[in-house]
C-alpha positions in Angstrom: -31.7 16.8 -70.4 -35.0 17.0 -68.5 -34.8 13.3 -67.7 -31.3 13.8 -66.3 -32.4 16.7 -64.2 -35.3 14.6 -62.8 -33.0 11.7 -62.0 -30.6 14.0 -60.2 -33.5 15.5 -58.2 -34.7 12.1 -57.1 -31.2 11.0 -56.1 -30.7 14.2 -54.1 -34.0 13.7 -52.2 -33.1 10.1 -51.4 -29.7 11.1 -50.2 -31.2 13.9 -48.0 -33.7 11.5 -46.6 -31.0 8.9 -45.7 -28.8 11.6 -44.2 -31.8 12.9 -42.1 -32.5 9.4 -40.8 -28.9 9.0 -39.8 -29.0 12.3 -37.8 -32.3 11.2 -36.2 -30.6 8.0 -35.2 -27.7 9.9 -33.7 -30.1 12.3 -31.9 -32.0 9.3 -30.5 -28.8 7.8 -29.1 -28.0 11.1 -27.3 -31.6 11.3 -26.0 -31.4 7.7 -24.7 -28.2 8.5 -22.8 -29.9 11.6 -21.3 -32.9 9.5 -20.2 -30.7 6.9 -18.6 -28.8 9.5 -16.6 -32.1 11.2 -15.4 -33.4 7.8 -14.3 -30.2 7.2 -12.4 -30.6 10.5 -10.7 -34.3 9.8 -10.1 -35.4 12.9 -12.1 -38.4 11.1 -13.5 -40.1 14.3 -15.0 -37.0 15.1 -17.0 -36.7 11.5 -18.2 -40.3 11.5 -19.4 -39.8 14.8 -21.2 -36.9 13.5 -23.3 -38.6 10.2 -23.9 -41.3 12.0 -25.8 -38.6 13.3 -28.2 -37.2 9.8 -29.1 -38.5 8.8 -32.6 -37.6 5.1 -32.4 -39.7 2.4 -30.6 -37.7 -0.6 -29.3 -38.0 -3.0 -26.5 -35.4 -1.0 -24.5 -37.4 2.2 -25.0 -40.4 0.5 -23.5 -38.2 -0.4 -20.5 -37.1 3.2 -20.1 -40.7 4.4 -20.2 -41.6 1.8 -17.5 -38.8 3.0 -15.3 -39.7 6.7 -15.8 -43.3 6.2 -14.9 -43.6 3.1 -12.7 -42.5 3.4 -9.1 -42.3 -0.4 -8.7 -40.8 -1.8 -12.0 -40.1 -5.5 -12.3 -36.6 -7.0 -11.8 -36.2 -7.9 -15.5 -36.6 -4.3 -16.6 -34.3 -3.1 -13.8 -31.6 -5.6 -14.9 -31.8 -4.7 -18.6 -31.5 -1.0 -17.6 -28.5 -1.6 -15.2 -26.6 -3.7 -17.8 -27.1 -0.9 -20.4 -25.8 2.0 -18.2 -23.0 -0.1 -16.8 -21.6 -0.6 -20.4 -21.6 3.2 -20.9 -18.0 4.2 -20.4 -18.6 7.7 -18.9 -21.0 6.7 -16.2 -19.6 6.5 -12.6 -20.4 3.0 -11.3 -20.9 4.3 -7.8 -24.0 6.2 -9.1 -25.3 2.9 -10.5 -24.6 1.1 -7.2 -26.5 3.7 -5.2 -29.4 3.3 -7.7 -29.4 -0.5 -7.1 -29.3 -0.2 -3.3 -32.2 2.2 -3.3 -34.4 0.7 -6.0 -33.6 -3.0 -6.2 -35.1 -4.3 -3.0 -34.8 -7.9 -1.9 -37.9 -9.9 -2.9 -40.1 -11.5 -0.4 -39.0 -15.1 0.2 -41.5 -17.2 -1.8 -41.5 -20.7 -3.3 -39.3 -19.7 -6.2 -36.0 -17.7 -6.2 -35.9 -14.5 -8.3 -33.0 -15.0 -10.7 -33.1 -11.4 -12.1 -32.6 -10.1 -8.6 -29.7 -12.5 -7.9 -28.0 -11.6 -11.3 -28.3 -7.8 -10.5 -26.7 -8.3 -7.1 -24.0 -10.7 -8.4 -23.0 -8.2 -11.1 -23.0 -5.3 -8.6 -20.7 -7.3 -6.2 -18.3 -8.1 -9.1 -18.1 -4.5 -10.2 -17.6 -3.1 -6.7 -14.8 -5.7 -6.1 -13.1 -4.9 -9.4 -13.2 -1.2 -8.5 -11.3 -2.1 -5.2 -14.2 -1.7 -2.8 -13.8 -5.0 -1.0 -15.8 -4.0 2.1 -19.0 -3.0 0.2 -18.8 -6.0 -2.1 -18.4 -8.4 0.9 -21.3 -6.9 2.7 -23.6 -7.1 -0.4 -22.4 -10.7 -1.0 -23.3 -11.7 2.6 -26.8 -10.3 2.1 -27.2 -12.1 -1.3 -26.0 -15.4 0.2 -28.4 -15.2 3.0 -31.3 -14.7 0.6 -30.2 -17.6 -1.6 -29.8 -19.9 1.4 -33.4 -19.4 2.3 -34.4 -21.6 -0.6 -34.0 -25.3 -1.4 -30.4 -25.8 -2.5 -31.3 -28.7 -4.8 -33.4 -26.5 -7.1 -31.8 -25.7 -10.4 -32.1 -21.9 -10.2 -31.0 -21.8 -6.5 -27.9 -24.0 -7.3 -27.0 -21.7 -10.2 -27.5 -18.5 -8.1 -25.4 -20.0 -5.3 -22.6 -21.0 -7.6 -22.4 -17.5 -9.1 -22.4 -15.9 -5.7 -19.6 -18.2 -4.6 -17.2 -16.4 -7.0 -16.8 -13.6 -4.5 -15.6 -16.0 -1.8 -13.2 -17.6 -4.3 -11.7 -14.2 -5.2 -11.3 -13.2 -1.5 -9.6 -16.6 -0.8 -7.3 -15.9 -3.9 -6.3 -12.6 -2.4 -5.3 -14.4 0.8 -3.5 -17.0 -1.4 -5.6 -19.9 -0.1 -5.4 -21.6 -3.5 -6.9 -25.0 -2.3 -10.1 -23.2 -1.1 -10.3 -21.3 -4.5 -10.0 -24.6 -6.4 -12.7 -26.3 -4.3 -15.1 -23.4 -4.8 -14.6 -23.2 -8.5 -14.6 -26.9 -9.1 -18.0 -27.1 -7.4 -19.2 -24.2 -9.6 -18.0 -26.0 -12.8 -19.8 -29.1 -11.7 -23.0 -27.2 -11.2 -22.6 -25.5 -14.6 -22.1 -28.8 -16.4 -25.0 -30.4 -14.5 -27.5 -27.7 -15.6 -25.8 -26.8 -18.9 -25.1 -23.2 -17.9 -22.4 -22.0 -20.3 -21.9 -18.5 -18.7 -21.4 -20.0 -15.3 -18.8 -22.4 -16.6 -17.0 -19.6 -18.4 -16.9 -17.5 -15.2 -15.6 -20.4 -13.0 -12.9 -21.2 -15.6 -11.9 -17.6 -15.9 -11.2 -17.3 -12.1 -9.5 -20.7 -12.2 -7.1 -19.5 -14.8 -5.8 -16.9 -12.3 -4.8 -19.9 -10.0 -2.8 -21.4 -12.9 -0.9 -18.1 -13.2 0.2 -18.2 -9.5 1.1 -21.9 -9.8 3.2 -21.2 -12.9 1.1 -23.5 -15.2 1.3 -21.4 -18.4 0.1 -24.1 -20.8 -3.0 -24.9 -18.6 -3.7 -21.2 -18.4 -3.7 -20.9 -22.2 -5.8 -24.0 -22.7 -8.6 -23.0 -20.2 -8.8 -19.5 -21.8 -9.0 -20.9 -25.3 -11.7 -23.3 -24.1 -13.6 -20.3 -22.7 -13.3 -18.4 -26.0 -14.6 -21.5 -27.8 -17.6 -21.6 -25.4 -18.2 -17.9 -26.1 -18.4 -18.5 -29.9 -20.8 -21.4 -29.4 -23.1 -19.4 -27.1 -26.0 -17.4 -28.4 -25.0 -14.3 -26.3 -21.7 -12.9 -25.1 -20.8 -13.4 -21.4 -19.4 -10.7 -19.1 -16.0 -12.5 -19.3 -15.5 -12.3 -23.0 -13.1 -9.3 -23.2 -11.2 -10.4 -20.1 -10.7 -13.9 -21.7 -9.3 -12.3 -24.9 -7.0 -10.1 -22.7 -5.8 -13.2 -20.8 -4.8 -15.0 -24.0 -3.1 -11.9 -25.4 -1.0 -11.6 -22.2 0.0 -15.3 -22.5 0.8 -15.3 -26.2 2.8 -12.0 -26.0 4.8 -13.5 -23.1 5.8 -16.8 -24.8 6.4 -15.2 -28.2 6.2 -16.8 -31.6 2.4 -16.5 -31.9 2.2 -13.3 -34.0 -0.7 -14.4 -36.2 -2.8 -15.3 -33.2 -1.8 -12.2 -31.3 -2.8 -10.0 -34.3 -6.1 -11.8 -34.6 -6.9 -11.4 -30.8 -5.8 -7.7 -30.9 -8.3 -7.1 -33.7 -11.1 -8.8 -31.8 -10.4 -6.6 -28.7 -10.0 -3.4 -30.8 -13.2 -4.0 -32.8 -15.3 -4.7 -29.7 -17.2 -1.5 -28.6 -16.7 -2.0 -24.9 -13.1 -3.2 -25.0 -11.4 -0.9 -27.5 -10.1 1.3 -24.8 -8.4 -1.8 -23.1 -6.7 -2.8 -26.4 -4.2 0.1 -26.4 -2.0 -1.1 -23.5 -1.8 -4.6 -25.1 -0.9 -3.2 -28.5 2.0 -1.3 -26.8 3.0 -4.4 -24.9 3.1 -6.4 -28.1 5.2 -3.6 -29.9 7.7 -3.8 -27.1 8.4 -7.5 -28.0 8.9 -6.9 -31.8 12.1 -6.1 -33.7 12.2 -2.6 -35.2 11.9 -4.0 -38.8 9.1 -6.4 -38.0 6.3 -6.6 -40.6 3.8 -7.0 -37.8 5.0 -3.7 -36.3 4.5 -2.0 -39.6 0.9 -3.4 -39.8 0.1 -1.9 -36.5 1.6 1.5 -37.5 -0.5 1.4 -40.7 -3.7 0.5 -38.7 -3.2 3.6 -36.4 -1.9 5.8 -39.2 1.4 6.5 -37.4 5.1 6.3 -38.6 6.8 4.9 -35.5 6.5 3.8 -31.8 6.8 7.4 -30.6 3.8 8.6 -32.6 1.9 5.4 -31.5 2.6 6.1 -27.9 1.5 9.8 -28.1 -1.7 8.8 -29.9 -2.8 6.0 -27.5 -2.0 7.9 -24.4 -4.0 10.9 -25.7 -7.0 8.5 -26.4 -7.0 6.9 -23.0 -6.0 9.7 -20.6 -9.6 10.8 -19.9 -11.4 7.5 -20.6 -9.6 4.9 -18.5 -9.5 4.8 -14.7 -6.1 5.6 -13.2 -5.0 2.0 -12.7 -5.7 1.0 -16.4 -4.1 4.3 -17.6 -1.0 3.4 -15.6 -0.6 0.2 -17.7 -1.0 2.2 -20.9 1.9 4.4 -19.8 4.1 1.6 -18.6 3.7 -0.6 -21.6 4.3 2.3 -24.0 7.4 3.1 -22.0 8.7 -0.4 -22.7 7.9 -0.2 -26.4 9.7 3.2 -26.7 12.8 1.8 -24.9 12.8 -1.2 -27.3 13.0 1.2 -30.3 15.6 3.4 -28.6 13.3 6.4 -27.8 14.9 6.6 -24.4 14.0 10.2 -23.6 10.3 9.5 -24.3 10.4 6.2 -22.5 11.7 7.8 -19.3 9.0 10.5 -19.6 6.2 8.0 -19.7 7.8 5.9 -17.0 7.9 9.0 -14.7 4.3 9.8 -15.5 3.3 6.2 -14.6 5.1 6.5 -11.3 3.3 9.7 -10.6 -0.1 8.2 -11.4 0.7 5.1 -9.2 1.7 7.4 -6.4 -1.4 9.5 -6.5 -3.7 6.5 -6.7 -2.3 4.4 -4.0 0.2 6.0 -1.7 -1.9 8.9 -0.3 -5.2 7.1 -0.2 -3.9 3.9 1.4 -1.8 5.8 3.9 -4.8 7.9 5.0 -7.1 4.9 5.0 -4.7 2.9 7.2 -4.0 5.7 9.6 -7.7 6.5 10.0 -8.4 2.8 10.5 -5.7 2.3 13.1 -6.8 5.4 15.0 -10.4 4.3 15.0 -9.6 0.8 16.2 -7.3 2.1 19.0 -10.1 4.4 20.2 -12.7 1.6 20.1 -10.5 -0.8 22.0 -9.6 1.8 24.6 -13.3 2.7 25.1 -14.3 -0.9 25.5 -11.5 -1.4 28.1 -12.6 1.7 30.1 -16.2 0.7 30.0 -15.5 -2.8 31.1 -13.3 -1.6 33.9 -15.9 0.8 35.2 -18.6 -1.9 35.0 -16.5 -4.5 36.8 -15.6 -2.0 39.6 -19.2 -1.0 40.1 -20.2 -4.7 40.4 -17.4 -5.5 42.9 -18.3 -2.5 45.2 -22.0 -3.2 45.3 -21.4 -6.9 45.9 -19.0 -6.1 48.8 -21.4 -3.7 50.5 -24.5 -5.8 50.2 -22.8 -9.2 50.4 -25.1 -12.0 51.3 -27.6 -9.7 53.0 -29.3 -8.7 49.7 -29.7 -12.0 47.8 -32.2 -10.5 45.4 -30.0 -7.6 44.5 -27.0 -10.0 44.1 -29.1 -12.1 41.6 -30.0 -8.9 39.7 -26.4 -7.9 39.3 -25.4 -11.4 38.3 -28.0 -11.2 35.5 -26.6 -7.8 34.5 -23.1 -9.2 34.4 -24.2 -11.9 32.0 -25.8 -9.4 29.8 -22.6 -7.3 29.8 -20.5 -10.4 28.9 -22.8 -11.0 26.0 -22.3 -7.4 24.8 -18.5 -7.8 25.3 -18.5 -10.9 23.1 -20.4 -8.9 20.4 -17.9 -6.1 20.7 -15.0 -8.5 20.5 -16.6 -10.0 17.4 -16.6 -6.5 15.9 -12.9 -6.1 16.8 -12.1 -9.4 15.2 -13.8 -8.4 12.0 -12.0 -5.1 12.1 -8.7 -6.9 12.5 -9.5 -9.0 9.4 -10.1 -5.8 7.5 -6.8 -4.5 8.7 -5.0 -7.6 7.4 -6.5 -7.0 4.0 -5.3 -3.4 4.0 -1.8 -4.4 5.2 -1.6 -7.0 2.4 -2.7 -4.4 -0.2 0.0 -2.0 1.1 2.6 -4.8 0.9 1.6 -5.3 -2.7 1.9 -1.6 -3.5 5.4 -1.4 -1.8 6.5 -4.4 -3.9 5.3 -2.5 -7.0 7.2 0.6 -5.9 10.4 -1.4 -5.4 9.9 -2.8 -9.0 9.4 0.7 -10.4 12.5 2.1 -8.7 14.5 -0.8 -9.9 13.1 -0.3 -13.5 13.9 3.4 -13.4 17.5 2.7 -12.3 17.8 0.0 -15.0 16.4 2.3 -17.7 18.6 5.3 -16.7 21.8 3.2 -16.4 21.5 2.1 -20.1 22.2 5.6 -21.2 25.3 6.0 -19.0 28.7 5.5 -20.8 30.9 6.4 -17.8 31.9 3.1 -16.2 32.1 4.6 -12.7 28.7 6.2 -12.9 27.3 2.9 -14.4 28.8 1.0 -11.4 27.2 3.4 -9.0 23.8 2.8 -10.7 24.3 -0.9 -10.5 25.2 -0.7 -6.8 22.0 1.3 -6.3 20.0 -1.5 -7.9 21.7 -4.1 -5.7 20.7 -2.1 -2.6 17.1 -1.8 -3.7 17.1 -5.6 -4.4 18.4 -6.3 -0.9 15.6 -4.2 0.7 13.0 -5.8 -1.7 14.1 -9.2 -0.5 13.6 -8.2 3.1 10.1 -6.9 2.2 9.3 -10.1 0.4 10.4 -12.2 3.4 8.4 -10.0 5.8 5.3 -10.2 3.7 5.5 -14.0 3.5 5.9 -14.3 7.2 2.9 -13.5 9.5 5.2 -13.2 12.6 6.7 -10.0 11.3 10.2 -11.5 11.7 12.7 -12.4 9.0 14.8 -15.6 8.9 18.4 -14.4 8.6 19.6 -17.7 7.2 17.1 -18.0 4.3 17.4 -14.2 3.6 21.2 -14.3 3.4 21.2 -17.4 1.1 18.8 -15.6 -1.3 20.9 -12.5 -1.2 24.2 -14.4 -1.9 22.4 -16.2 -4.8 21.3 -12.8 -6.3 24.8 -11.3 -6.0 26.6 -14.4 -7.3 24.4 -14.3 -10.4 25.6 -10.8 -11.2 29.3 -11.4 -10.5 29.9 -14.9 -11.9 33.5 -16.2 -11.5 35.1 -18.9 -13.7 35.7 -21.4 -10.9 32.7 -20.5 -8.8 32.7 -19.3 -5.1 32.5 -21.8 -2.3 30.1 -20.2 0.2 29.6 -21.3 3.8 26.7 -19.8 5.9 26.1 -20.4 9.6 23.3 -18.3 11.1 22.3 -20.0 14.4 18.6 -19.9 13.4 18.4 -16.2 14.0 15.3 -14.0 13.3 15.2 -10.2 13.1 12.5 -7.6 12.7 12.5 -5.1 9.8 14.3 -2.4 11.9 17.3 -4.6 12.2 17.0 -6.7 9.0 17.2 -3.7 6.6 20.4 -2.1 7.8 22.0 -5.5 8.4 21.0 -6.6 4.9 22.5 -3.5 3.4 25.8 -4.0 5.3 26.0 -7.6 4.1 25.1 -6.6 0.5 28.0 -4.1 0.5 30.6 -6.5 1.9 29.6 -9.4 -0.2 29.5 -7.2 -3.4 33.0 -5.9 -2.5 34.3 -9.5 -2.1 32.9 -10.5 -5.6 34.2 -7.3 -7.2 37.7 -7.1 -5.7 38.7 -10.1 -3.6 37.7 -13.0 -6.0 39.2 -11.4 -9.1 42.6 -12.9 -8.3 41.7 -15.9 -6.1 42.2 -19.3 -7.7 39.6 -21.0 -5.4 37.3 -18.3 -4.1 35.8 -18.9 -0.7 33.3 -16.8 1.3 32.3 -17.5 4.9 29.4 -15.8 6.6 28.9 -16.6 10.3 26.4 -15.1 12.7 26.6 -15.8 16.5 24.3 -14.7 19.3 26.2 -13.5 22.3 24.8 -12.6 25.8 24.2 -9.0 25.0 24.7 -8.6 21.3 25.3 -10.5 18.0 28.6 -11.1 16.1 28.6 -11.2 12.3 31.8 -12.4 10.5 32.3 -12.1 6.7 35.6 -13.5 5.4 37.0 -14.0 2.0 40.3 -15.5 0.8 41.2 -12.7 -1.6 44.3 -10.5 -1.7 43.3 -8.7 1.5 43.4 -4.9 2.2 46.3 -2.6 1.6 48.6 -2.3 4.6 47.9 1.5 4.9 44.1 1.0 4.6 42.2 3.0 7.4 38.6 2.0 7.7 37.8 5.1 9.7 38.9 7.3 6.8 37.4 5.2 4.0 35.9 7.4 1.3 34.0 4.8 -0.8 30.2 5.1 -0.6 29.9 1.4 0.3 32.2 1.4 3.3 30.9 4.7 4.6 27.4 3.1 4.4 28.7 0.1 6.3 30.1 2.4 9.0 27.0 4.5 9.3 24.6 1.5 9.4 26.8 -0.3 12.0 26.5 2.8 14.2 22.7 2.7 13.7 22.7 -0.8 15.1 24.8 0.4 18.1 27.7 -1.8 16.9 31.3 -1.5 15.7 33.5 -3.0 13.0 36.9 -4.8 13.3 38.8 -5.5 10.1 41.7 -8.1 9.7 43.7 -8.7 6.6 45.3 -12.2 7.1 44.9 -14.7 4.2 42.1 -12.5 2.8 39.9 -9.9 4.4 37.8 -10.5 7.6 35.0 -8.1 8.7 33.8 -8.7 12.2 30.7 -6.7 13.1 29.2 -6.6 16.5 25.6 -5.2 16.7 22.4 -5.2 18.8 18.9 -6.2 17.7 15.9 -4.0 18.3 15.1 -5.3 21.8 18.8 -5.0 22.9 18.9 -1.4 21.6 15.8 -0.5 23.5 17.3 -1.8 26.7 20.4 0.4 26.2 18.2 3.5 25.5 
């Protein structure tokens, strides 16, 4: 009995000791986080105080002690510290960026480049760019490139640093869809990586190159290059910064093509079990669930993993876990993917709720900020240009008056003002350079807004699609479908406008695309013979949108009513430019209008929309019903309407 009691006492003491060590370890982790934050905030005294309470002694603790006491720490210590705090989920990166700008000074140019410095700046540039701050990331990249270019480019470390810095230029070229320049930059980086056997550089270059394959529609090449990157990661002694992103790329691809369930499950587990990427796995789990049948064994495995019974419980759980952890853009994708999964399993009410919340998140993040930013930018540029014009006009006037008074009598004074004029011209060139740079920034902002408008069109179309599925009334469902068609016609105009730098839309190419969209929705047994003649006309958005909606309504009506009884359906669309206006004719060979039809008293939403939009274009409609129906619409473009006003 005594021996049993002694054994129990010994086990109890051992258990208590182990439990105490675990608590110490947890306390040390909390203390390390506190010290990191105090160093970021440059509260060195507080950092030193909490460092004394840490019981463990590791290489990283030595780095923290150095940063808390040394006013000029080495670049290696700074980089290890910055990497650690960057991987902490609840640290605002802008605080880290401010710390870098204040404490990581550019080294003096010596015989050898400082690789720790270039890595710190390259990682800062990447993080700023990923957070959407293109201006700051570009400024920092220009500074870094200037530093790198001060060394011999044939040196190994210089070539590697230059190749890493070139990723920013590749991303900016990708944003502007200059894919050839992107390939040239990345192919050069891959060549440098292979020459010097730098695995992480090769992984990074191939990661960005995979984005080009997406745009080019090369799905197999996209999968192969990401699988190669994952293989390089496994062979490497340390994990690169692109590891989680590579896994995410492969998951997106395999979920899209389907039939790769075992591989998808494997990659999802990799992402979920990774401490830095678990929060990113939830949207992909939801996306995958949205592709699986309700009775899929893979779906049941996921439910068991998360201890939920169905998609509804899974969505509620993952949204709750990510709401306060992810940034707004990533949280948006958690909502939108869960909405799709809920719709798949017929949880329509919950699907609509998540879709609406996603729209609200998207609106808050982009619409207000981008509108304010663009308005402020345009106002600032207008003021700058006006000030420059006023100053230049004043200076020119002063020079002309003085030259006229003095003339040739004061040669010395004339030479003085000639010199002054040259100096002013130099300043004017510098100011014009500033304006050119500002215009480039404006182009980036406008492209970003076009991208968000496109997203909003897609969201509206998705909402209409989602809500129409629950409608049983055929008339209401038809109204919803008509609404989707109108949204598509406006989205087509926006797409054409975005692809054309002139701000004008080719009527011919637009109308062909619109007819193609509508014919796909209302297929007839014999097909419709379509003739389009547009006289090479181009319109701006103020004319193209109402005109596109008019054409959408009339063509849709032809497919719905006129071609239902026609043996050989024909559709003719002719646009002619007259001296003072345009004439648009849309004719079908259907059964024609009823003899007692009165366009002025038409009650259908589509024809009332045609009537109102024609009036907006300062035009009128003539209808004839001979061997089908003919709509002749006379209208004015924007410049013609302004002349009338």
